[in-house]
PDB file of C-alpha atoms in Angstrom:
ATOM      1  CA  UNK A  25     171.338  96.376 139.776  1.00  0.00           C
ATOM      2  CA  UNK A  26     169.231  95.453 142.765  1.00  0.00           C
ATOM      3  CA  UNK A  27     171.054  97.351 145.444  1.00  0.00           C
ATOM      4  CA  UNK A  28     171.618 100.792 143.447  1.00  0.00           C
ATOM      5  CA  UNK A  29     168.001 100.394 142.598  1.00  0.00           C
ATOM      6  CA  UNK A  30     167.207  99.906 146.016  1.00  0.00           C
ATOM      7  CA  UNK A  31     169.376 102.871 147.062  1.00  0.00           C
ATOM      8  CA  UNK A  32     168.055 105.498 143.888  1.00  0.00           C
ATOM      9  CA  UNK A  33     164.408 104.359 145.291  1.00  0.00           C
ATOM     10  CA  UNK A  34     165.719 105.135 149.283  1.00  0.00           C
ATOM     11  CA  UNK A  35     167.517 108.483 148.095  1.00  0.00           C
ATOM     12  CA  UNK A  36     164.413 109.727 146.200  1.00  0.00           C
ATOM     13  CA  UNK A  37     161.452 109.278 149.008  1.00  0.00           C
ATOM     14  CA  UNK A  38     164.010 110.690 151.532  1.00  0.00           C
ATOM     15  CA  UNK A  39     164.890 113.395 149.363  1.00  0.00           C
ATOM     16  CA  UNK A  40     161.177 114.536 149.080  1.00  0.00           C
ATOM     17  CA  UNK A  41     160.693 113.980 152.753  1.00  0.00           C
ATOM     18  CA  UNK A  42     163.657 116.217 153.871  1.00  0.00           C
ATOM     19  CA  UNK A  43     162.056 119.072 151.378  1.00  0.00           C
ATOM     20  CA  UNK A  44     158.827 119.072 152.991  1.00  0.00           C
ATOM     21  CA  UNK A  45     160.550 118.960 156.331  1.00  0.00           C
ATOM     22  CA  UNK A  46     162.653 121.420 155.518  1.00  0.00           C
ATOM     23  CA  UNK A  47     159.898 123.916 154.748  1.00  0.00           C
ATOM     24  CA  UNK A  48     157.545 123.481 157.057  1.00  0.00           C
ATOM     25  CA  UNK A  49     160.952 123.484 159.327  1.00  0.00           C
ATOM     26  CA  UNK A  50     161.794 127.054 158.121  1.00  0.00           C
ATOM     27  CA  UNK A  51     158.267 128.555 158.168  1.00  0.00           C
ATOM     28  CA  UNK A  52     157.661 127.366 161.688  1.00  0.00           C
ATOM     29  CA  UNK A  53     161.002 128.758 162.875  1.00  0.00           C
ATOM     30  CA  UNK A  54     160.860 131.597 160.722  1.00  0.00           C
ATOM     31  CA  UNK A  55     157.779 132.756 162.631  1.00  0.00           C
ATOM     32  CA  UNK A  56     158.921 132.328 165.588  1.00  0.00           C
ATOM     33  CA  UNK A  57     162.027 133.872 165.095  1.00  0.00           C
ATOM     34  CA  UNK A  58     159.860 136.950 163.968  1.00  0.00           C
ATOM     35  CA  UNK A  59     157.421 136.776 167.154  1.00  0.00           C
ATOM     36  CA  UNK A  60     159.932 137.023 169.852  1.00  0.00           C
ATOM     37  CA  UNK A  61     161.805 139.485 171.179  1.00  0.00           C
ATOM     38  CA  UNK A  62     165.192 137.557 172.446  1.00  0.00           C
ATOM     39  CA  UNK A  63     167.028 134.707 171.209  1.00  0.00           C
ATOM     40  CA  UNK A  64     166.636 134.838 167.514  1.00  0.00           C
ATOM     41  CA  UNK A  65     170.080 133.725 166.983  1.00  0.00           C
ATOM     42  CA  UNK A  66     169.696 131.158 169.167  1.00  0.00           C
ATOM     43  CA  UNK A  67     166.557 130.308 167.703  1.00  0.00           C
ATOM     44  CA  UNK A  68     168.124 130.252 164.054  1.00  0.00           C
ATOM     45  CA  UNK A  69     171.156 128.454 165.109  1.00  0.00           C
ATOM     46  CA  UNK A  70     168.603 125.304 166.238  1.00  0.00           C
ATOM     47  CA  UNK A  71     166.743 125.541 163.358  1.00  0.00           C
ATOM     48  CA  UNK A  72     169.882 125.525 161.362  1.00  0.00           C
ATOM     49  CA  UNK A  73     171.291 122.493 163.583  1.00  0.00           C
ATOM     50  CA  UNK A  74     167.879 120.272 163.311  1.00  0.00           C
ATOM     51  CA  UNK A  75     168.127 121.091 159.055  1.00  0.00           C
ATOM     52  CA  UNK A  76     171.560 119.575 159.529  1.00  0.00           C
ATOM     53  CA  UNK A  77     170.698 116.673 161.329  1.00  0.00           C
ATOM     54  CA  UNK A  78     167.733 115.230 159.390  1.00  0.00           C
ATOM     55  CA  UNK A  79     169.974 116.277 156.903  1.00  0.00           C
ATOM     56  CA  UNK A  80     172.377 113.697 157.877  1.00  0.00           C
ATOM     57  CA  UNK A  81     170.085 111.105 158.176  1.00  0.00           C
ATOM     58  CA  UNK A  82     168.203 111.974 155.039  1.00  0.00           C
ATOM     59  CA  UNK A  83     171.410 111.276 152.748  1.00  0.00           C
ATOM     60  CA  UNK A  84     173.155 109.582 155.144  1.00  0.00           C
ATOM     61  CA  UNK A  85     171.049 106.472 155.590  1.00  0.00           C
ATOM     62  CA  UNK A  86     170.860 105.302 152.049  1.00  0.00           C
ATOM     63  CA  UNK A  87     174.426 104.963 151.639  1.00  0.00           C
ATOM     64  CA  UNK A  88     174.285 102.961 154.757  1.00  0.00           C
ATOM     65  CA  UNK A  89     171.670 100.447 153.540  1.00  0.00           C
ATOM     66  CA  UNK A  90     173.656 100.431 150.322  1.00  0.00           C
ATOM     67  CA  UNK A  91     176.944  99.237 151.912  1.00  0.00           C
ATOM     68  CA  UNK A  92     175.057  97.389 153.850  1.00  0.00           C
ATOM     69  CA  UNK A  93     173.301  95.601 151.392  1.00  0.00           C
ATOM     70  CA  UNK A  94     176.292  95.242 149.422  1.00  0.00           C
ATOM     71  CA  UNK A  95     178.051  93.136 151.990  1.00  0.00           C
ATOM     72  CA  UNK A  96     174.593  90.783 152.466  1.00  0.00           C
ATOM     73  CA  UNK A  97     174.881  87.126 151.432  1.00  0.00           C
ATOM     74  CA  UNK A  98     172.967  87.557 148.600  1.00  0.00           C
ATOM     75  CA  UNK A  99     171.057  84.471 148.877  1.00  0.00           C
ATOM     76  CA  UNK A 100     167.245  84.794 147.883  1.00  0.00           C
ATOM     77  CA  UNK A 101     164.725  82.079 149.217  1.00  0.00           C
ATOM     78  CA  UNK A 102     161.256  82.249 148.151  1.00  0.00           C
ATOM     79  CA  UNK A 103     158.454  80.190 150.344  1.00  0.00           C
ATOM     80  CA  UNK A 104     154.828  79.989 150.143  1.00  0.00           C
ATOM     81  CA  UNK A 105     154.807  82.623 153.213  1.00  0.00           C
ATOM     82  CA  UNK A 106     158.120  84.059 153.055  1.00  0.00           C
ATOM     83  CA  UNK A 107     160.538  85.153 151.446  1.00  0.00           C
ATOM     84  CA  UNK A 108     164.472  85.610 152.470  1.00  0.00           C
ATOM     85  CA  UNK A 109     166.138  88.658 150.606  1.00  0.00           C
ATOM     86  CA  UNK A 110     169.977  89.417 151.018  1.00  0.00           C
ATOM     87  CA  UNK A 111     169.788  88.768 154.619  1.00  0.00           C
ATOM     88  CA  UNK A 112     165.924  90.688 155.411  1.00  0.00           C
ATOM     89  CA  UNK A 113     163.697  88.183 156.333  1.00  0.00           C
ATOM     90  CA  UNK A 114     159.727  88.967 155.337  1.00  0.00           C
ATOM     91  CA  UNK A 115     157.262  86.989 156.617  1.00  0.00           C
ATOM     92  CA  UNK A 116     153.036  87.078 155.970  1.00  0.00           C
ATOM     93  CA  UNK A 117     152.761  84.024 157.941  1.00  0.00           C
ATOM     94  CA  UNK A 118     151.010  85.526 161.643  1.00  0.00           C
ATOM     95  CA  UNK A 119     147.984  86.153 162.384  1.00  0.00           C
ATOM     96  CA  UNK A 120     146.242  89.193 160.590  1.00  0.00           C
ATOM     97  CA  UNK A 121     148.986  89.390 157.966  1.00  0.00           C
ATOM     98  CA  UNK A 122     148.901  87.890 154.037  1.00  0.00           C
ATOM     99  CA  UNK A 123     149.579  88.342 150.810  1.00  0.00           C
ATOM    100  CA  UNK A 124     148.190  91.012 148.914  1.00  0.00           C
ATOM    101  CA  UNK A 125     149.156  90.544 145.576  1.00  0.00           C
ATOM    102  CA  UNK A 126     152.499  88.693 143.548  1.00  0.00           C
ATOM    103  CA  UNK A 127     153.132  89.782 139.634  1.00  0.00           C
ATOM    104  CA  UNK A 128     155.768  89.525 137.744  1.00  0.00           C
ATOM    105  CA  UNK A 129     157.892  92.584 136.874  1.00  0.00           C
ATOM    106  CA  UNK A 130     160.239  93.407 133.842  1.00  0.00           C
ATOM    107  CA  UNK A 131     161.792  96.786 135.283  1.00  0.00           C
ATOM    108  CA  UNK A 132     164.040  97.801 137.200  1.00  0.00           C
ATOM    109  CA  UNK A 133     165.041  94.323 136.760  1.00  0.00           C
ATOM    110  CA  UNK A 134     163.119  90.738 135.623  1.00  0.00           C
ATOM    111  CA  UNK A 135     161.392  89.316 138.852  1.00  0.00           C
ATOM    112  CA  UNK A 136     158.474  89.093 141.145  1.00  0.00           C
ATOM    113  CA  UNK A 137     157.209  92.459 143.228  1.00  0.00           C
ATOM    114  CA  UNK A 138     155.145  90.690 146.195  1.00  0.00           C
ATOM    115  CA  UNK A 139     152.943  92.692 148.466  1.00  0.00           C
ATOM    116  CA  UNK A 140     151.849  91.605 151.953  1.00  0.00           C
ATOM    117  CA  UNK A 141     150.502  93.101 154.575  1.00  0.00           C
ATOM    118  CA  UNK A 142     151.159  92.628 158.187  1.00  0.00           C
ATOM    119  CA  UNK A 143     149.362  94.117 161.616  1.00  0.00           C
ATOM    120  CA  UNK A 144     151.230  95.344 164.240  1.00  0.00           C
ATOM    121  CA  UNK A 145     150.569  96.932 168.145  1.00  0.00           C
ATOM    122  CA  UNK A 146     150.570 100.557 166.240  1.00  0.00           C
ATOM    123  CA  UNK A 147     147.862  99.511 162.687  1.00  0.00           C
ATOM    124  CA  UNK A 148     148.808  97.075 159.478  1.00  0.00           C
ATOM    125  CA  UNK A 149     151.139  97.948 157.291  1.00  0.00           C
ATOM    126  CA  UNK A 150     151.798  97.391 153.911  1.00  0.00           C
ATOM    127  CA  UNK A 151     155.041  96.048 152.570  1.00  0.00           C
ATOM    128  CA  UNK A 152     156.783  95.923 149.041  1.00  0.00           C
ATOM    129  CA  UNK A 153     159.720  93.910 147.643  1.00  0.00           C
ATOM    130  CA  UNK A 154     160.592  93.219 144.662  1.00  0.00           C
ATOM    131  CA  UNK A 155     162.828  89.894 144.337  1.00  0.00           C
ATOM    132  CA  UNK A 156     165.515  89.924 141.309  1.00  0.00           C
ATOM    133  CA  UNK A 157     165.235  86.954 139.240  1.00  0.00           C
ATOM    134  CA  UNK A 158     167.501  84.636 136.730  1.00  0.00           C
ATOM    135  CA  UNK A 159     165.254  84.655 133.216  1.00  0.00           C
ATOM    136  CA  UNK A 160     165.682  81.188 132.918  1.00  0.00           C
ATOM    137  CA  UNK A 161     163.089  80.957 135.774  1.00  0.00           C
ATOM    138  CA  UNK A 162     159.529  80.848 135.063  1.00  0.00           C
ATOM    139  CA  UNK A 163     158.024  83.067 137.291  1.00  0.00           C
ATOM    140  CA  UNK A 164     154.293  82.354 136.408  1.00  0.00           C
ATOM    141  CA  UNK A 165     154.217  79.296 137.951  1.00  0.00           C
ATOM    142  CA  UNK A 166     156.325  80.742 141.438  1.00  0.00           C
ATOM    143  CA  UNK A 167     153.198  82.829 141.351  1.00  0.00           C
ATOM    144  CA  UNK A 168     150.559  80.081 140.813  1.00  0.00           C
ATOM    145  CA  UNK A 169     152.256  78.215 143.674  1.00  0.00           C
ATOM    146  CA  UNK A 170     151.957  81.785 145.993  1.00  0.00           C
ATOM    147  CA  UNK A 171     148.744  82.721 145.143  1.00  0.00           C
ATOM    148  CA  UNK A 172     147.425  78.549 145.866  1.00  0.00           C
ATOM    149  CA  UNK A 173     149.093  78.638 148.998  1.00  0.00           C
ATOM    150  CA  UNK A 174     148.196  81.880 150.230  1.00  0.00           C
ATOM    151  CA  UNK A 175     143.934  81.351 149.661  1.00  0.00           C
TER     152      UNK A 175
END
């Protein structure tokens, strides 16, 4: 459940992505291929190309990751600043980085969505997982202990 959810969630953001690409692709090119006076085939046969190769990427990519994910170890490993998910390690433990916020989810699956935050040479960015479960656990006090830890 985790990896197809994973992949539906990949699939749909790149999905919208490659639509607004696409247009703004076409209307740029589309000008230009109005505007000049030589090489409009060539000019439509690089537009066409570039469509094809975010294309790739787009819908390519997800399967990737999905295979990919598929063949992780599937071990999950939750610590009071990090957490180890099917072989992707995340980490809120450096300097201007934390944790945002932990709660407990009930769909796509039962388990704990954590958000932390983490600063980099380019801004701070904002990461979400969310960590699959057993309902046997009780995940209120997993989020006690990560919220007392992370003060």
């Amino acid at each position: 459940i985790y990896v197809q959810h994973l992949y539906e969630e990949m699939t749909s953001k790149n999905k919208a992505m490659y639509l607004v690409i696409a247009l703004l692709t076409v209307i740029i090119f589309g000008i230009t291929i109005l505007v000049i006076d030589e090489g409009q085939l060539f000019m439509a046969i690089v537009g066409v190309g570039l469509l094809v190769l975010l294309a790739l990427f787009a819908f390519g990519m997800p399967t990737y990751y999905k295979n990919s994910n598929l063949k992780g170890d599937g071990i999950i490993l939750i610590g009071s600043k990090y957490a180890y998910l099917n072989g992707y390690f995340h980490n809120w433990d450096f300097p201007l980085s934390g944790l945002e916020k932990v709660k407990k989810i009930k769909k796509p699956f039962y388990g704990l969505e954590i958000h932390y935050f983490f600063t980099d040479r380019t801004m701070t960015h904002t990461m979400e997982i969310q960590i699959p479960a057993p309902t046997n656990i009780d995940l209120d006090a997993v989020i006690e202990e990560l919220k007392a830890a992370n003060q």
